[in-house]
mmCIF file of C-alpha atoms in Angstrom:
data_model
loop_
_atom_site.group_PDB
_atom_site.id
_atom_site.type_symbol
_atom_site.label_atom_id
_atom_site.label_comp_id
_atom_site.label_asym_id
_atom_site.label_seq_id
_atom_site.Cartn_x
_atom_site.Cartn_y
_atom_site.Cartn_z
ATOM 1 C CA UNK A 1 0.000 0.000 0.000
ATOM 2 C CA UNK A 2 1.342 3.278 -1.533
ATOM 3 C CA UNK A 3 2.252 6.314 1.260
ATOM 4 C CA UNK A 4 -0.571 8.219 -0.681
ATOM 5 C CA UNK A 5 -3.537 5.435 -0.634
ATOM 6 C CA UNK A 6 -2.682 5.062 2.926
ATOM 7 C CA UNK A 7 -2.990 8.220 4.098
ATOM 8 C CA UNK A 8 -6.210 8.488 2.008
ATOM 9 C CA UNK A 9 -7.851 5.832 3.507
ATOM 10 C CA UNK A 10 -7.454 6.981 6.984
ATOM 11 C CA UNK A 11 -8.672 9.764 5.985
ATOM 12 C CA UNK A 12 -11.925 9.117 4.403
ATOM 13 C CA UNK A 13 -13.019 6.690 7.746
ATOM 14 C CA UNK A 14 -12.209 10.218 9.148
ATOM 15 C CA UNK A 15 -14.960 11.825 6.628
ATOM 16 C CA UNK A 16 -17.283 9.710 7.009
ATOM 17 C CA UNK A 17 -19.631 11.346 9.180
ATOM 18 C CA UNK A 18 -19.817 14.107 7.109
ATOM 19 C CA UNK A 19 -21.677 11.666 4.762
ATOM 20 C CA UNK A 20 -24.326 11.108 7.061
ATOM 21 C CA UNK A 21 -27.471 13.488 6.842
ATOM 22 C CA UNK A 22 -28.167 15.972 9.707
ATOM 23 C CA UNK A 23 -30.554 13.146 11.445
ATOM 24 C CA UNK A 24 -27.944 10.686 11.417
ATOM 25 C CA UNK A 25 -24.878 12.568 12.312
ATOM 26 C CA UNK A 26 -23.665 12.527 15.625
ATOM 27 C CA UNK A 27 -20.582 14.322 17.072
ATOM 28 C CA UNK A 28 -17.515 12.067 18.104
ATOM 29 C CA UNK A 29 -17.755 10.490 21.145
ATOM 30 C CA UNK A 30 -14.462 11.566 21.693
ATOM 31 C CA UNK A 31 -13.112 15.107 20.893
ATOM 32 C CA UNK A 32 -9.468 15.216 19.857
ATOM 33 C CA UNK A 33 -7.070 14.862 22.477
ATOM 34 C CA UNK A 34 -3.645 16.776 22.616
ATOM 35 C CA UNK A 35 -0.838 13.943 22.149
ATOM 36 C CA UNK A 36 2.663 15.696 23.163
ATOM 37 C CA UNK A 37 4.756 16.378 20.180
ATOM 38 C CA UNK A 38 6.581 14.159 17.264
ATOM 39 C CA UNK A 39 7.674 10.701 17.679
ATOM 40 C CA UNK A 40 10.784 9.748 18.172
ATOM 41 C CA UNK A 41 11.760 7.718 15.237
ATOM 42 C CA UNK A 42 8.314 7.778 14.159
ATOM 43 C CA UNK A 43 7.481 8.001 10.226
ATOM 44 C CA UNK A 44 4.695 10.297 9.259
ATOM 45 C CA UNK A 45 2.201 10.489 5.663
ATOM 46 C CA UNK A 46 1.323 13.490 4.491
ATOM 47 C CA UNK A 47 -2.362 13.660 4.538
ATOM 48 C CA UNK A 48 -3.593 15.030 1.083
ATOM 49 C CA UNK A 49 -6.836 16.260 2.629
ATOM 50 C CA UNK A 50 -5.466 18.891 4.634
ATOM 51 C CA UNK A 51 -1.630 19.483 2.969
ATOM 52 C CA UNK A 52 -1.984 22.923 0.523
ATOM 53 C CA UNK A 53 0.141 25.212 -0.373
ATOM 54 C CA UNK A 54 -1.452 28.541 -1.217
ATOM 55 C CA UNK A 55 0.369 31.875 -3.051
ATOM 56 C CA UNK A 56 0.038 35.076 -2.475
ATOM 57 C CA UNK A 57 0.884 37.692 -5.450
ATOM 58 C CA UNK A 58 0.547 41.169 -5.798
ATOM 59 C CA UNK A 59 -1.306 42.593 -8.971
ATOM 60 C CA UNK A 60 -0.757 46.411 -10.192
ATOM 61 C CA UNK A 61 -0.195 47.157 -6.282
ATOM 62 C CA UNK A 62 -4.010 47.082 -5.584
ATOM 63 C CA UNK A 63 -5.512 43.600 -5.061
ATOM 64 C CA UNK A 64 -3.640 40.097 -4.648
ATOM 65 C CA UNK A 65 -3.680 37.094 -6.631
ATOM 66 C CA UNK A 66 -4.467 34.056 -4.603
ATOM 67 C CA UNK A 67 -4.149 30.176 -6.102
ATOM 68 C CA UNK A 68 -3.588 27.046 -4.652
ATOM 69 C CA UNK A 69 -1.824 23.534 -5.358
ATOM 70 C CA UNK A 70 -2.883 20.387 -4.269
ATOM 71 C CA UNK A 71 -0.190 17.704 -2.477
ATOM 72 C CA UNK A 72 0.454 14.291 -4.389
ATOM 73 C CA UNK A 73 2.598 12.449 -1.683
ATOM 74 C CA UNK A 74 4.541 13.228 1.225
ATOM 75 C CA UNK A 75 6.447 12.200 4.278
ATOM 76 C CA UNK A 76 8.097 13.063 7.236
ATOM 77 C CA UNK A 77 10.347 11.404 9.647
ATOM 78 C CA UNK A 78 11.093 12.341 13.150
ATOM 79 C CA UNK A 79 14.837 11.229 14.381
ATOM 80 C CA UNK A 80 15.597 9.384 17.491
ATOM 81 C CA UNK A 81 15.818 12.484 19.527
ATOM 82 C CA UNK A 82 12.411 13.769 18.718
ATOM 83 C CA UNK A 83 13.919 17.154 18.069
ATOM 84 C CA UNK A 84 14.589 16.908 14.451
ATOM 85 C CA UNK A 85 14.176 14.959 10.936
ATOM 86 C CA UNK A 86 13.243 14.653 7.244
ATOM 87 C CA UNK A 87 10.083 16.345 5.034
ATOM 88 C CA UNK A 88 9.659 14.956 1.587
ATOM 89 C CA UNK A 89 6.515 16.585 -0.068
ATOM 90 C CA UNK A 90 5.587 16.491 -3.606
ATOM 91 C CA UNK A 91 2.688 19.390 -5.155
ATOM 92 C CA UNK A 92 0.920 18.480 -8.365
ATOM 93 C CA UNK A 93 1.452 21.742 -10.075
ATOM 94 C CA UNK A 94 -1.036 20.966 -12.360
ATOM 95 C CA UNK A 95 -3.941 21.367 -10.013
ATOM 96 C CA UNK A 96 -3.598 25.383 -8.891
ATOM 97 C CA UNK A 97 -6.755 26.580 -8.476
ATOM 98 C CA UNK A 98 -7.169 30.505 -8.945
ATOM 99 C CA UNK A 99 -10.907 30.506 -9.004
ATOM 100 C CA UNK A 100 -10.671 31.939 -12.178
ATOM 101 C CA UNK A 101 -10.506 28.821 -15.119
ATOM 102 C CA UNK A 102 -9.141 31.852 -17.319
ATOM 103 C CA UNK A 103 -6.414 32.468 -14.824
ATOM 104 C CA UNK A 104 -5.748 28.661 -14.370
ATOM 105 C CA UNK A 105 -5.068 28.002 -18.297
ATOM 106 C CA UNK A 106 -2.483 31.120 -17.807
ATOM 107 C CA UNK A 107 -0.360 30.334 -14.815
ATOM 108 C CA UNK A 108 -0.624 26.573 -16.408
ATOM 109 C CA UNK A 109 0.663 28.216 -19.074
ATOM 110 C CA UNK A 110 4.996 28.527 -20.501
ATOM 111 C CA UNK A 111 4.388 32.138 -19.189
ATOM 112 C CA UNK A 112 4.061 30.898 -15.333
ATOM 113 C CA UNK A 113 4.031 27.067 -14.362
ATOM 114 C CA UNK A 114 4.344 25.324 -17.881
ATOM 115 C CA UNK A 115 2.431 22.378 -16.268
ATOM 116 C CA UNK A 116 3.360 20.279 -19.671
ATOM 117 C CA UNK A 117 6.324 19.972 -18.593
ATOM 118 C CA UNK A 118 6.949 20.041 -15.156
ATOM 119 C CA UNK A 119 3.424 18.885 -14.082
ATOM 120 C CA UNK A 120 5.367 18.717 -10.107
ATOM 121 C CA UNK A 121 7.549 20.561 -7.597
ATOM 122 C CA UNK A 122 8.989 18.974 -4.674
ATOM 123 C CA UNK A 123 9.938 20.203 -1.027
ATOM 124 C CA UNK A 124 12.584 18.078 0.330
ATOM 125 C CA UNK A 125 14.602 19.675 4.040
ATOM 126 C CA UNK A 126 17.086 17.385 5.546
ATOM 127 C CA UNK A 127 16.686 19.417 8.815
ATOM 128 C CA UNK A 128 13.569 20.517 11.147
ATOM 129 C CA UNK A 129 13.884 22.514 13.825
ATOM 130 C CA UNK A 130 11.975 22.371 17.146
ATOM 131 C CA UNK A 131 11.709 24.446 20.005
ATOM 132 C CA UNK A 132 10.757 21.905 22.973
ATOM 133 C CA UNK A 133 8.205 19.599 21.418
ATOM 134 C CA UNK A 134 6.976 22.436 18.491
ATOM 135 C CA UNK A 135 8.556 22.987 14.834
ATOM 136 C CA UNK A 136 9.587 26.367 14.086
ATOM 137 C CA UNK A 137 11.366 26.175 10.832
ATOM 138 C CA UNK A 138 11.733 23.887 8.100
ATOM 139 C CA UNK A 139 14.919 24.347 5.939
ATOM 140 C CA UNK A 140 15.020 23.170 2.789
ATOM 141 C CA UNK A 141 15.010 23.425 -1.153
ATOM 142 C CA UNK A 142 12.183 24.048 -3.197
ATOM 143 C CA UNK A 143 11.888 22.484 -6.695
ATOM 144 C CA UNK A 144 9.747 24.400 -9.213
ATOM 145 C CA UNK A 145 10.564 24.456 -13.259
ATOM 146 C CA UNK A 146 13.473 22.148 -13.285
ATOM 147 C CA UNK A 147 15.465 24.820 -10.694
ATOM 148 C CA UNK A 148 15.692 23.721 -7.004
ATOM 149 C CA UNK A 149 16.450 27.045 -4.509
ATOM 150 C CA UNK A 150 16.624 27.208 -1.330
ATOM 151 C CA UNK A 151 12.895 27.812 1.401
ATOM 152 C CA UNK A 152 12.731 28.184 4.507
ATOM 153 C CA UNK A 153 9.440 27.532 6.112
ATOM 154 C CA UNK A 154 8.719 28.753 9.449
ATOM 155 C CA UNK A 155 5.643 27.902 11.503
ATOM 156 C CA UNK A 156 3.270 30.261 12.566
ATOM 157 C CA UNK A 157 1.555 27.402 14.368
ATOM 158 C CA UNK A 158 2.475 23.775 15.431
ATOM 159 C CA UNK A 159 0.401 20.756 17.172
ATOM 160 C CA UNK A 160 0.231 17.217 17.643
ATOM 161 C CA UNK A 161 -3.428 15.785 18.597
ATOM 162 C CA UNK A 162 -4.961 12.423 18.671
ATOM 163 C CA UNK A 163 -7.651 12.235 15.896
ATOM 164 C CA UNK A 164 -10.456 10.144 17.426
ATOM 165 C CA UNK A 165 -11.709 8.917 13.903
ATOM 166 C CA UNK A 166 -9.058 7.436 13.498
ATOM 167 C CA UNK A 167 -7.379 6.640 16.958
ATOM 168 C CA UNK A 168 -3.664 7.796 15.498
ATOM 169 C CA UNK A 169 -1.493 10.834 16.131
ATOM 170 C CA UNK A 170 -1.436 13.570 13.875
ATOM 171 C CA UNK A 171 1.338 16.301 13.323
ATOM 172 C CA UNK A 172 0.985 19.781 11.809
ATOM 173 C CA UNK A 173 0.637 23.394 11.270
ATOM 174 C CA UNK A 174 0.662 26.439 9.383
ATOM 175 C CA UNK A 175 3.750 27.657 7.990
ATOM 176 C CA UNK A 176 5.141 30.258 5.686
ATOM 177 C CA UNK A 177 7.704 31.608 3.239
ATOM 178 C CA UNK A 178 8.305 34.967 0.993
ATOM 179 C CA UNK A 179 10.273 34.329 -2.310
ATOM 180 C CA UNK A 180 11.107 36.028 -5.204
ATOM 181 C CA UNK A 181 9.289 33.854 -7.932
ATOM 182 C CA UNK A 182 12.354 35.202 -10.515
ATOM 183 C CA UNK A 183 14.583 32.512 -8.908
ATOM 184 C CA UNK A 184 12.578 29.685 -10.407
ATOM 185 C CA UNK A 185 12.136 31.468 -13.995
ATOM 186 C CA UNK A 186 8.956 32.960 -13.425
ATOM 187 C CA UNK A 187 9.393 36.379 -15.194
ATOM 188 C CA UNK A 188 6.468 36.934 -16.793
ATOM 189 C CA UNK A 189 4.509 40.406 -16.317
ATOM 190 C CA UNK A 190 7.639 41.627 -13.821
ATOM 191 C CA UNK A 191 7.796 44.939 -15.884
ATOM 192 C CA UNK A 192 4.012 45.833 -16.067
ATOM 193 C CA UNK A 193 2.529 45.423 -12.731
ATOM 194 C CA UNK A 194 2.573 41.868 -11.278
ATOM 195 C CA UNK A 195 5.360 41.426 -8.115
ATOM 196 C CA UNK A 196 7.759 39.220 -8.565
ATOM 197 C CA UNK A 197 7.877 38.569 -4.285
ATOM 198 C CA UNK A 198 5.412 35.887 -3.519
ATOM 199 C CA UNK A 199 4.760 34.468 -0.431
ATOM 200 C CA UNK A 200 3.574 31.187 0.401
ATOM 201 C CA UNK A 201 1.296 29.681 2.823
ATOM 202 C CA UNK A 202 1.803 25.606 3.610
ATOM 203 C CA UNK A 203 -0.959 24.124 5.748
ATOM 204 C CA UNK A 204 0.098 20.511 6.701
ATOM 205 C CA UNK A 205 -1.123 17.553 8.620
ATOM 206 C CA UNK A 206 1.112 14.130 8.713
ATOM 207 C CA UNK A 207 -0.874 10.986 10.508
ATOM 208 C CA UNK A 208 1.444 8.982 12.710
ATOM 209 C CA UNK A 209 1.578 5.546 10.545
ATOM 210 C CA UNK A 210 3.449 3.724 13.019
ATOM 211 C CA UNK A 211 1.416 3.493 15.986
#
């Protein structure tokens, strides 16, 4: 069983009761309990129902463009000292979302993305870093366009909770980055109007497959 099924599957018994009509739904039994931080040694999936990554862009200096990308696969694994480890996470470029389907075909488009050809970008940091039992940054290298550069995320908020549904731990937060979008090739309308600084907002969730 693939990292990606797996994580799916725990999370659809997790959506299950959103199925359910207003008669039949009934709240947890449980509500989510706080479970410390990270495993030690513990290997995490990504779970693709609540991993995004969202951009921010600036257009003409009056309103911002927003889209968002989609995760295809991920992991994370926590050393033996529970204070560090690995993230592997791979986007599927190809599903930004604008909420425009004009705006999608563009920054699918040679002038932005070129989705045809590099359909994914990857985040891959060989270091996390923890303050006590919480992640504050996430150093890495982002790979966008055939170029990989170096990201640093840094959470802006970190948990670990057990997920009743599903009676497992799960790991994550909110975390961010600003970038100049240049650095990866993206160039296009730089000299009538659109920023080239973007920043990026990662919400992430990683279930505990070991337990």
């Amino acid at each position: 069983m693939n990292k990606l099924f797996f994580a799916a599957a725990l999370c659809a018994g997790a959506a299950l009761p959103l199925a359910a009509t207003a008669q039949e739904y009934t709240a947890p039994p449980l509500a989510a309990k706080p479970a410390g931080g990270p495993v030690k040694n513990a290997s995490y999936v990504i779970d693709p129902t609540h991993t995004f990554v969202m951009y921010e862009m600036g257009h003409y200096g009056t309103t911002t463009n927003r889209g968002r990308f989609s995760t295809k696969d991920g992991s994370v694994q926590i050393d033996g000292s529970g204070t560090g480890g690995k993230v592997d996470i791979t986007m599927d470029i190809s599903s930004i979302n604008t909420g425009v389907d004009l705006l999608n075909r563009h920054v699918q488009s040679k002038d932005f993305f070129n989705v045809a050809e590099f359909p994914t970008g990857r985040f891959v940091a060989e270091r996390i870093d923890f303050s006590g039992d919480k992640v504050t940054d996430v150093p890495g290298t982002l790979t966008l366009m055939g170029q990989t550069k170096p990201v640093t995320l840094k959470a802006v908020r970190f948990n670990c909770y057990l997920n009743p549904l599903i009676n497992r731990q799960v790991c994550g937060g909110d975390f961010e980055a600003t970038v100049q979008r240049s650095d990866w090739g993206i160039t296009w309308g730089l000299n009538f109007g659109f920023e080239n600084k973007v920043k990026l907002l990662v919400q992430v969730e990683a279930v505990n497959v070991q337990q």
